[in-house]
Amino acid sequence: MKKNLFFKIFTAFSFLYLILLFLGHENFDYYLKPILIPLLTIGVYFNKKFATRKILLAALFFSWIGDVILLFADISEIYFIIGLVSFLIAHILYCVLFNRQIKERVRKNLSFFVVGSIIIAGYLIAMLSILLPSLGDLKIPVIVYASVISIMLLFAYNGLLIWPKPANQLVFLGALFFVISDSILAVNKFYNPLWKSSFFIMLTYLVAQYLIVTGIIKLNRKEKD
């Protein structure tokens, strides 16, 4: 019951936060944004223990650190870099998390995996082609970050092919929304400002985190819902 309560509170606060962002009240970032991921984290903590729970908690923790630090990104570039590093660690942890899930389907369609891998590689190449001319000294950090989130998405896609439903779909969609969120952020910051960018970045980000969390929990739930 406790975990469901915190997930419901997370959903309610996220809805309120997104409405305020859409209406242009971005100053509420400092009050609402830092409490959102902790609500998800507490929900995971009160869930029944499973083998990879600590990895999920660690990924959420570094995501929260990134959230808080990026609140000050307009003050100095160093805050953006530190926030980038925090999310980089979170994505690496998600890669480990996805790779260590129980694989109930031994066989997977190799052709589907190859096609998915090519599409993800195409995304990475296209995104870097757009961003590289305007990255300046951040070329290497952004290349590393973009590569890691692409690998994270590939792990989730592999899970889509071998994990049971609906958990596989939830985790994959969560990873996909995470990549979309980071892509909007990158394009808005380095290429061209986007309409309501803060709203769409946070909408896709919060959906991503919620889907990944609920998907991983379902994947590790022994009893039926």
CSV table of C-alpha atoms in Angstrom, one decimal:
chain,number,residue,atom,x,y,z
A,1,MET,CA,0.0,0.0,0.0
A,2,LYS,CA,2.8,2.4,0.9
A,3,LYS,CA,4.5,2.0,-2.5
A,4,ASN,CA,1.2,2.6,-4.3
A,5,LEU,CA,0.6,5.7,-2.2
A,6,PHE,CA,3.9,7.3,-3.1
A,7,PHE,CA,3.5,6.5,-6.8
A,8,LYS,CA,0.0,8.2,-6.7
A,9,ILE,CA,1.5,11.2,-4.9
A,10,PHE,CA,4.3,11.3,-7.6
A,11,THR,CA,1.7,11.3,-10.3
A,12,ALA,CA,-0.4,14.1,-8.7
A,13,PHE,CA,2.7,16.3,-8.0
A,14,SER,CA,4.0,15.6,-11.5
A,15,PHE,CA,0.6,16.6,-13.0
A,16,LEU,CA,0.6,19.9,-11.0
A,17,TYR,CA,4.2,20.6,-11.9
A,18,LEU,CA,3.6,20.1,-15.6
A,19,ILE,CA,0.6,22.3,-15.6
A,20,LEU,CA,2.6,25.1,-14.0
A,21,LEU,CA,5.4,24.6,-16.5
A,22,PHE,CA,3.0,24.7,-19.4
A,23,LEU,CA,1.6,28.0,-18.1
A,24,GLY,CA,5.1,29.4,-17.9
A,25,HIS,CA,5.6,29.3,-14.2
A,26,GLU,CA,9.1,27.9,-14.4
A,27,ASN,CA,10.1,29.5,-11.1
A,28,PHE,CA,8.3,26.6,-9.4
A,29,ASP,CA,11.1,24.4,-10.5
A,30,TYR,CA,13.0,25.1,-7.3
A,31,TYR,CA,10.1,23.9,-5.1
A,32,LEU,CA,8.5,21.0,-7.0
A,33,LYS,CA,11.2,19.4,-9.2
A,34,PRO,CA,13.5,18.3,-6.3
A,35,ILE,CA,10.7,16.3,-4.6
A,36,LEU,CA,9.5,14.3,-7.6
A,37,ILE,CA,12.1,11.6,-8.1
A,38,PRO,CA,12.4,11.0,-4.3
A,39,LEU,CA,8.7,10.1,-4.3
A,40,LEU,CA,9.4,7.4,-6.9
A,41,THR,CA,12.5,6.3,-4.9
A,42,ILE,CA,10.5,5.9,-1.7
A,43,GLY,CA,7.9,3.9,-3.6
A,44,VAL,CA,10.6,1.5,-4.8
A,45,TYR,CA,12.1,1.3,-1.4
A,46,PHE,CA,8.8,0.2,0.2
A,47,ASN,CA,8.3,-2.3,-2.6
A,48,LYS,CA,9.1,-6.0,-2.0
A,49,LYS,CA,12.9,-6.6,-2.3
A,50,PHE,CA,14.3,-8.0,-5.5
A,51,ALA,CA,17.8,-8.7,-6.7
A,52,THR,CA,18.4,-5.5,-8.7
A,53,ARG,CA,16.5,-3.1,-6.5
A,54,LYS,CA,19.7,-1.3,-5.2
A,55,ILE,CA,20.7,-0.6,-8.8
A,56,LEU,CA,17.3,0.9,-9.5
A,57,LEU,CA,17.5,3.0,-6.4
A,58,ALA,CA,21.1,4.2,-7.3
A,59,ALA,CA,19.9,5.2,-10.8
A,60,LEU,CA,17.1,7.2,-9.3
A,61,PHE,CA,19.4,8.8,-6.8
A,62,PHE,CA,21.8,10.0,-9.5
A,63,SER,CA,18.9,11.2,-11.6
A,64,TRP,CA,17.7,13.2,-8.6
A,65,ILE,CA,21.2,14.7,-8.2
A,66,GLY,CA,21.2,15.6,-11.9
A,67,ASP,CA,17.7,17.2,-11.5
A,68,VAL,CA,18.8,19.4,-8.6
A,69,ILE,CA,22.2,20.5,-10.1
A,70,LEU,CA,20.6,21.4,-13.5
A,71,LEU,CA,18.4,23.9,-11.7
A,72,PHE,CA,21.5,26.0,-11.5
A,73,ALA,CA,22.7,25.4,-15.1
A,74,ASP,CA,21.9,29.0,-16.1
A,75,ILE,CA,24.3,30.3,-13.5
A,76,SER,CA,27.4,28.6,-14.8
A,77,GLU,CA,28.3,26.0,-17.4
A,78,ILE,CA,29.9,23.9,-14.7
A,79,TYR,CA,26.5,23.0,-13.2
A,80,PHE,CA,25.4,21.7,-16.6
A,81,ILE,CA,28.5,19.6,-16.9
A,82,ILE,CA,28.1,18.2,-13.4
A,83,GLY,CA,24.4,17.5,-14.1
A,84,LEU,CA,25.4,15.8,-17.3
A,85,VAL,CA,27.8,13.6,-15.4
A,86,SER,CA,25.1,12.7,-12.8
A,87,PHE,CA,22.7,11.6,-15.5
A,88,LEU,CA,25.5,9.8,-17.3
A,89,ILE,CA,26.0,7.7,-14.2
A,90,ALA,CA,22.3,7.1,-14.0
A,91,HIS,CA,22.1,5.9,-17.6
A,92,ILE,CA,25.1,3.6,-17.0
A,93,LEU,CA,23.3,2.2,-14.0
A,94,TYR,CA,20.1,1.7,-16.1
A,95,CYS,CA,22.3,-0.2,-18.6
A,96,VAL,CA,23.5,-2.5,-15.8
A,97,LEU,CA,19.9,-2.8,-14.4
A,98,PHE,CA,18.5,-3.8,-17.8
A,99,ASN,CA,21.3,-6.3,-18.5
A,100,ARG,CA,20.8,-8.0,-15.1
A,101,GLN,CA,17.1,-8.7,-15.4
A,102,ILE,CA,15.8,-12.3,-15.6
A,103,LYS,CA,15.5,-13.4,-19.2
A,104,GLU,CA,12.4,-15.6,-19.4
A,105,ARG,CA,12.4,-15.8,-23.2
A,106,VAL,CA,15.6,-17.6,-24.2
A,107,ARG,CA,15.0,-17.0,-27.9
A,108,LYS,CA,14.7,-13.7,-29.6
A,109,ASN,CA,14.2,-12.7,-33.2
A,110,LEU,CA,17.7,-11.8,-34.4
A,111,SER,CA,16.5,-9.9,-37.4
A,112,PHE,CA,14.3,-7.7,-35.2
A,113,PHE,CA,17.3,-7.0,-33.0
A,114,VAL,CA,19.5,-6.1,-35.9
A,115,VAL,CA,16.9,-3.7,-37.4
A,116,GLY,CA,16.4,-2.1,-34.0
A,117,SER,CA,20.1,-1.7,-33.5
A,118,ILE,CA,20.5,0.0,-36.9
A,119,ILE,CA,17.6,2.4,-36.1
A,120,ILE,CA,19.2,3.3,-32.7
A,121,ALA,CA,22.6,3.8,-34.4
A,122,GLY,CA,21.0,6.0,-37.0
A,123,TYR,CA,19.4,8.1,-34.2
A,124,LEU,CA,22.9,8.5,-32.6
A,125,ILE,CA,24.6,9.5,-35.9
A,126,ALA,CA,21.8,11.9,-36.8
A,127,MET,CA,21.7,13.6,-33.4
A,128,LEU,CA,25.4,14.1,-33.3
A,129,SER,CA,25.5,15.4,-36.8
A,130,ILE,CA,23.0,18.1,-35.8
A,131,LEU,CA,24.7,19.0,-32.5
A,132,LEU,CA,28.4,18.7,-33.2
A,133,PRO,CA,28.9,22.0,-35.1
A,134,SER,CA,27.6,24.0,-32.1
A,135,LEU,CA,29.0,22.0,-29.1
A,136,GLY,CA,32.4,23.7,-28.8
A,137,ASP,CA,34.4,22.4,-25.8
A,138,LEU,CA,31.5,20.0,-24.9
A,139,LYS,CA,32.0,17.8,-28.0
A,140,ILE,CA,33.5,14.9,-26.2
A,141,PRO,CA,31.2,14.9,-23.1
A,142,VAL,CA,28.1,15.1,-25.4
A,143,ILE,CA,29.4,12.3,-27.7
A,144,VAL,CA,30.0,10.1,-24.6
A,145,TYR,CA,26.6,10.9,-23.2
A,146,ALA,CA,24.7,10.4,-26.4
A,147,SER,CA,26.5,7.1,-26.9
A,148,VAL,CA,25.6,5.9,-23.4
A,149,ILE,CA,21.9,6.8,-23.7
A,150,SER,CA,21.8,5.0,-27.1
A,151,ILE,CA,23.3,1.9,-25.4
A,152,MET,CA,20.7,2.2,-22.6
A,153,LEU,CA,18.0,2.2,-25.2
A,154,LEU,CA,19.5,-0.8,-27.0
A,155,PHE,CA,19.5,-2.7,-23.7
A,156,ALA,CA,15.9,-1.8,-23.2
A,157,TYR,CA,15.1,-2.9,-26.8
A,158,ASN,CA,16.8,-6.2,-26.2
A,159,GLY,CA,14.6,-6.6,-23.1
A,160,LEU,CA,11.6,-5.9,-25.2
A,161,LEU,CA,12.4,-9.0,-27.2
A,162,ILE,CA,13.2,-11.3,-24.3
A,163,TRP,CA,11.3,-10.1,-21.2
A,164,PRO,CA,7.6,-11.0,-20.5
A,165,LYS,CA,4.8,-8.6,-21.2
A,166,PRO,CA,3.7,-6.0,-20.2
A,167,ALA,CA,6.9,-5.2,-18.2
A,168,ASN,CA,9.1,-5.4,-21.3
A,169,GLN,CA,6.9,-2.8,-23.1
A,170,LEU,CA,6.9,-0.5,-20.0
A,171,VAL,CA,10.7,-0.5,-19.7
A,172,PHE,CA,11.3,0.0,-23.4
A,173,LEU,CA,8.9,2.9,-23.6
A,174,GLY,CA,10.4,4.4,-20.5
A,175,ALA,CA,13.9,4.2,-22.1
A,176,LEU,CA,12.5,5.7,-25.3
A,177,PHE,CA,10.9,8.6,-23.5
A,178,PHE,CA,14.2,9.2,-21.7
A,179,VAL,CA,16.0,9.5,-25.0
A,180,ILE,CA,13.3,11.8,-26.3
A,181,SER,CA,13.6,14.0,-23.2
A,182,ASP,CA,17.4,14.2,-23.5
A,183,SER,CA,17.1,14.9,-27.3
A,184,ILE,CA,14.7,17.8,-26.7
A,185,LEU,CA,17.0,19.2,-24.1
A,186,ALA,CA,20.1,18.9,-26.3
A,187,VAL,CA,18.4,20.4,-29.4
A,188,ASN,CA,17.0,23.3,-27.3
A,189,LYS,CA,20.3,24.1,-25.7
A,190,PHE,CA,22.8,23.6,-28.5
A,191,TYR,CA,20.9,23.9,-31.8
A,192,ASN,CA,17.6,25.8,-31.7
A,193,PRO,CA,15.3,27.0,-28.9
A,194,LEU,CA,12.0,25.0,-28.9
A,195,TRP,CA,8.5,26.1,-27.9
A,196,LYS,CA,7.6,25.1,-24.4
A,197,SER,CA,10.9,23.1,-24.2
A,198,SER,CA,10.9,22.9,-20.3
A,199,PHE,CA,7.4,21.4,-20.4
A,200,PHE,CA,8.2,18.8,-23.0
A,201,ILE,CA,11.5,17.9,-21.5
A,202,MET,CA,10.0,17.3,-18.1
A,203,LEU,CA,6.8,15.6,-19.5
A,204,THR,CA,8.9,13.0,-21.3
A,205,TYR,CA,11.4,12.7,-18.4
A,206,LEU,CA,8.8,12.0,-15.7
A,207,VAL,CA,6.9,9.6,-17.9
A,208,ALA,CA,10.2,7.8,-18.6
A,209,GLN,CA,11.2,7.4,-15.0
A,210,TYR,CA,7.7,6.2,-14.0
A,211,LEU,CA,7.5,3.6,-16.8
A,212,ILE,CA,11.0,2.3,-16.1
A,213,VAL,CA,10.3,2.0,-12.4
A,214,THR,CA,6.9,0.3,-12.8
A,215,GLY,CA,8.2,-1.9,-15.6
A,216,ILE,CA,11.2,-3.2,-13.5
A,217,ILE,CA,8.9,-3.8,-10.5
A,218,LYS,CA,6.5,-5.8,-12.7
A,219,LEU,CA,9.4,-7.7,-14.2
A,220,ASN,CA,10.6,-8.8,-10.7
A,221,ARG,CA,7.2,-9.4,-9.3
A,222,LYS,CA,6.8,-13.2,-8.6
A,223,GLU,CA,3.1,-13.1,-7.8
A,224,LYS,CA,0.5,-12.2,-10.4
A,225,ASP,CA,-1.0,-8.8,-10.3
